[in-house]
């Protein structure tokens, strides 16, 4: 997945960019209507936005919604795949983590599929 976009004046389809703003952990990030949340984050220079159990940085891995590396919370809804969700103006995004807590068990959450079982 690449954060590059075709400039509107070079787009033969006649697309016109409509700017949008989201907040990520309280920080305002600008994007363009039609971008996924992952696309907005990548274009803003944020290749990673969560940590795995080992502490390794995670962001977009597969880019098609198969893995769970790009999970975020949007408007209070946990486990949203940033690569599949189109950004909407005003979205409040909070990053998630699976880091090991210093005092014991892993800080974790269940995937939507696991919660249904």
PDB file of C-alpha atoms in Angstrom:
ATOM      1  CA  UNK A   1       0.000   0.000   0.000  1.00  0.00           C
ATOM      2  CA  UNK A   2       1.357   3.385  -0.911  1.00  0.00           C
ATOM      3  CA  UNK A   3       0.373   6.794   0.449  1.00  0.00           C
ATOM      4  CA  UNK A   4       0.887   8.355  -2.995  1.00  0.00           C
ATOM      5  CA  UNK A   5      -2.077   9.932  -4.682  1.00  0.00           C
ATOM      6  CA  UNK A   6      -2.583  11.198  -8.190  1.00  0.00           C
ATOM      7  CA  UNK A   7      -2.799  14.972  -8.093  1.00  0.00           C
ATOM      8  CA  UNK A   8      -6.293  16.206  -8.956  1.00  0.00           C
ATOM      9  CA  UNK A   9      -5.026  18.334 -11.873  1.00  0.00           C
ATOM     10  CA  UNK A  10      -3.377  15.228 -13.394  1.00  0.00           C
ATOM     11  CA  UNK A  11      -6.314  12.851 -12.903  1.00  0.00           C
ATOM     12  CA  UNK A  12      -7.884  12.030 -16.268  1.00  0.00           C
ATOM     13  CA  UNK A  13     -11.127  10.934 -14.550  1.00  0.00           C
ATOM     14  CA  UNK A  14     -11.829  14.498 -13.409  1.00  0.00           C
ATOM     15  CA  UNK A  15     -11.686  13.680  -9.699  1.00  0.00           C
ATOM     16  CA  UNK A  16     -11.681  16.628  -7.356  1.00  0.00           C
ATOM     17  CA  UNK A  17     -10.204  16.310  -3.917  1.00  0.00           C
ATOM     18  CA  UNK A  18     -12.414  17.010  -0.925  1.00  0.00           C
ATOM     19  CA  UNK A  19     -10.303  17.504   2.183  1.00  0.00           C
ATOM     20  CA  UNK A  20     -11.235  15.938   5.494  1.00  0.00           C
ATOM     21  CA  UNK A  21      -9.835  15.947   9.009  1.00  0.00           C
ATOM     22  CA  UNK A  22      -9.692  13.177  11.551  1.00  0.00           C
ATOM     23  CA  UNK A  23      -8.130  13.058  14.982  1.00  0.00           C
ATOM     24  CA  UNK A  24      -5.708  10.301  15.920  1.00  0.00           C
ATOM     25  CA  UNK A  25      -5.041  10.097  19.651  1.00  0.00           C
ATOM     26  CA  UNK A  26      -6.117  13.739  19.867  1.00  0.00           C
ATOM     27  CA  UNK A  27      -3.843  14.928  17.030  1.00  0.00           C
ATOM     28  CA  UNK A  28      -5.483  16.384  13.904  1.00  0.00           C
ATOM     29  CA  UNK A  29      -4.564  14.588  10.681  1.00  0.00           C
ATOM     30  CA  UNK A  30      -5.679  15.761   7.253  1.00  0.00           C
ATOM     31  CA  UNK A  31      -6.710  13.515   4.402  1.00  0.00           C
ATOM     32  CA  UNK A  32      -8.854  13.379   1.290  1.00  0.00           C
ATOM     33  CA  UNK A  33     -12.339  11.944   0.938  1.00  0.00           C
ATOM     34  CA  UNK A  34     -12.127   8.391  -0.382  1.00  0.00           C
ATOM     35  CA  UNK A  35      -8.946   7.456   1.468  1.00  0.00           C
ATOM     36  CA  UNK A  36      -8.986   4.655   3.989  1.00  0.00           C
ATOM     37  CA  UNK A  37      -7.940   5.440   7.542  1.00  0.00           C
ATOM     38  CA  UNK A  38      -4.686   3.590   6.802  1.00  0.00           C
ATOM     39  CA  UNK A  39      -4.175   5.740   3.691  1.00  0.00           C
ATOM     40  CA  UNK A  40      -4.669   8.936   5.682  1.00  0.00           C
ATOM     41  CA  UNK A  41      -2.208   7.756   8.328  1.00  0.00           C
ATOM     42  CA  UNK A  42       0.392   6.662   5.761  1.00  0.00           C
ATOM     43  CA  UNK A  43       0.088   9.913   3.809  1.00  0.00           C
ATOM     44  CA  UNK A  44       0.578  11.815   7.081  1.00  0.00           C
ATOM     45  CA  UNK A  45       3.887  10.012   7.592  1.00  0.00           C
ATOM     46  CA  UNK A  46       2.658   7.503  10.181  1.00  0.00           C
ATOM     47  CA  UNK A  47       3.669   4.024   8.920  1.00  0.00           C
ATOM     48  CA  UNK A  48       2.883   2.415  12.296  1.00  0.00           C
ATOM     49  CA  UNK A  49       0.235   3.172  14.899  1.00  0.00           C
ATOM     50  CA  UNK A  50       0.219   0.283  17.309  1.00  0.00           C
ATOM     51  CA  UNK A  51       2.570  -2.210  18.975  1.00  0.00           C
ATOM     52  CA  UNK A  52       2.490  -5.989  18.908  1.00  0.00           C
ATOM     53  CA  UNK A  53       3.079  -8.225  21.946  1.00  0.00           C
ATOM     54  CA  UNK A  54       6.839  -8.001  21.429  1.00  0.00           C
ATOM     55  CA  UNK A  55       6.707  -4.204  21.269  1.00  0.00           C
ATOM     56  CA  UNK A  56       7.372  -4.177  17.518  1.00  0.00           C
ATOM     57  CA  UNK A  57       5.680  -1.399  15.557  1.00  0.00           C
ATOM     58  CA  UNK A  58       2.582  -2.392  13.564  1.00  0.00           C
ATOM     59  CA  UNK A  59       0.630  -0.614  10.845  1.00  0.00           C
ATOM     60  CA  UNK A  60      -0.555  -1.885   7.486  1.00  0.00           C
ATOM     61  CA  UNK A  61       0.690  -5.387   6.681  1.00  0.00           C
ATOM     62  CA  UNK A  62      -1.653  -6.989   4.156  1.00  0.00           C
ATOM     63  CA  UNK A  63      -3.701  -3.916   3.201  1.00  0.00           C
ATOM     64  CA  UNK A  64      -6.794  -6.020   2.367  1.00  0.00           C
ATOM     65  CA  UNK A  65      -8.295  -6.777   5.779  1.00  0.00           C
ATOM     66  CA  UNK A  66      -6.979 -10.311   6.233  1.00  0.00           C
ATOM     67  CA  UNK A  67      -4.486  -9.672   9.028  1.00  0.00           C
ATOM     68  CA  UNK A  68      -5.162  -7.657  12.156  1.00  0.00           C
ATOM     69  CA  UNK A  69      -2.079  -5.429  12.233  1.00  0.00           C
ATOM     70  CA  UNK A  70      -3.874  -2.168  11.435  1.00  0.00           C
ATOM     71  CA  UNK A  71      -6.567  -2.293  14.143  1.00  0.00           C
ATOM     72  CA  UNK A  72      -7.756   1.006  15.616  1.00  0.00           C
ATOM     73  CA  UNK A  73     -10.719   2.249  17.626  1.00  0.00           C
ATOM     74  CA  UNK A  74     -13.014   4.643  15.735  1.00  0.00           C
ATOM     75  CA  UNK A  75     -15.692   6.572  17.595  1.00  0.00           C
ATOM     76  CA  UNK A  76     -15.574   4.050  20.444  1.00  0.00           C
ATOM     77  CA  UNK A  77     -15.826   0.996  18.160  1.00  0.00           C
ATOM     78  CA  UNK A  78     -12.820  -1.269  18.784  1.00  0.00           C
ATOM     79  CA  UNK A  79     -11.003  -3.488  16.314  1.00  0.00           C
ATOM     80  CA  UNK A  80     -11.716  -1.485  13.173  1.00  0.00           C
ATOM     81  CA  UNK A  81      -9.359  -2.441  10.349  1.00  0.00           C
ATOM     82  CA  UNK A  82      -7.848   0.848   9.195  1.00  0.00           C
ATOM     83  CA  UNK A  83      -7.089  -0.569   5.742  1.00  0.00           C
ATOM     84  CA  UNK A  84     -10.779  -1.349   5.101  1.00  0.00           C
ATOM     85  CA  UNK A  85     -12.540   1.652   6.663  1.00  0.00           C
ATOM     86  CA  UNK A  86     -12.886   4.823   4.605  1.00  0.00           C
ATOM     87  CA  UNK A  87     -12.050   7.934   6.587  1.00  0.00           C
ATOM     88  CA  UNK A  88     -14.946  10.234   7.355  1.00  0.00           C
ATOM     89  CA  UNK A  89     -14.585  13.887   8.228  1.00  0.00           C
ATOM     90  CA  UNK A  90     -14.495  14.209  12.007  1.00  0.00           C
ATOM     91  CA  UNK A  91     -13.571  10.584  12.786  1.00  0.00           C
ATOM     92  CA  UNK A  92     -12.016  10.193  16.240  1.00  0.00           C
ATOM     93  CA  UNK A  93      -9.395   7.453  15.976  1.00  0.00           C
ATOM     94  CA  UNK A  94      -7.621   5.952  18.977  1.00  0.00           C
ATOM     95  CA  UNK A  95      -4.705   3.588  18.500  1.00  0.00           C
ATOM     96  CA  UNK A  96      -4.718   0.121  20.119  1.00  0.00           C
ATOM     97  CA  UNK A  97      -1.929  -1.969  21.597  1.00  0.00           C
ATOM     98  CA  UNK A  98      -1.082  -5.571  22.494  1.00  0.00           C
ATOM     99  CA  UNK A  99       2.034  -4.747  24.473  1.00  0.00           C
ATOM    100  CA  UNK A 100       2.935  -6.819  27.495  1.00  0.00           C
ATOM    101  CA  UNK A 101       1.987  -4.923  30.634  1.00  0.00           C
ATOM    102  CA  UNK A 102       4.940  -4.257  32.958  1.00  0.00           C
ATOM    103  CA  UNK A 103       3.024  -5.723  35.920  1.00  0.00           C
ATOM    104  CA  UNK A 104       1.915  -8.980  34.358  1.00  0.00           C
ATOM    105  CA  UNK A 105      -0.532 -10.225  31.783  1.00  0.00           C
ATOM    106  CA  UNK A 106      -0.634  -9.017  28.243  1.00  0.00           C
ATOM    107  CA  UNK A 107      -2.822  -6.022  27.463  1.00  0.00           C
ATOM    108  CA  UNK A 108      -4.944  -7.494  24.723  1.00  0.00           C
ATOM    109  CA  UNK A 109      -8.350  -7.628  23.130  1.00  0.00           C
ATOM    110  CA  UNK A 110     -10.336 -10.160  21.162  1.00  0.00           C
ATOM    111  CA  UNK A 111     -10.872  -9.925  17.435  1.00  0.00           C
ATOM    112  CA  UNK A 112     -14.515  -9.539  16.328  1.00  0.00           C
ATOM    113  CA  UNK A 113     -14.519 -13.195  15.192  1.00  0.00           C
ATOM    114  CA  UNK A 114     -13.313 -14.378  18.594  1.00  0.00           C
ATOM    115  CA  UNK A 115     -15.970 -12.323  20.418  1.00  0.00           C
ATOM    116  CA  UNK A 116     -18.779 -14.030  18.490  1.00  0.00           C
ATOM    117  CA  UNK A 117     -17.750 -17.480  19.754  1.00  0.00           C
TER     118      UNK A 117
END
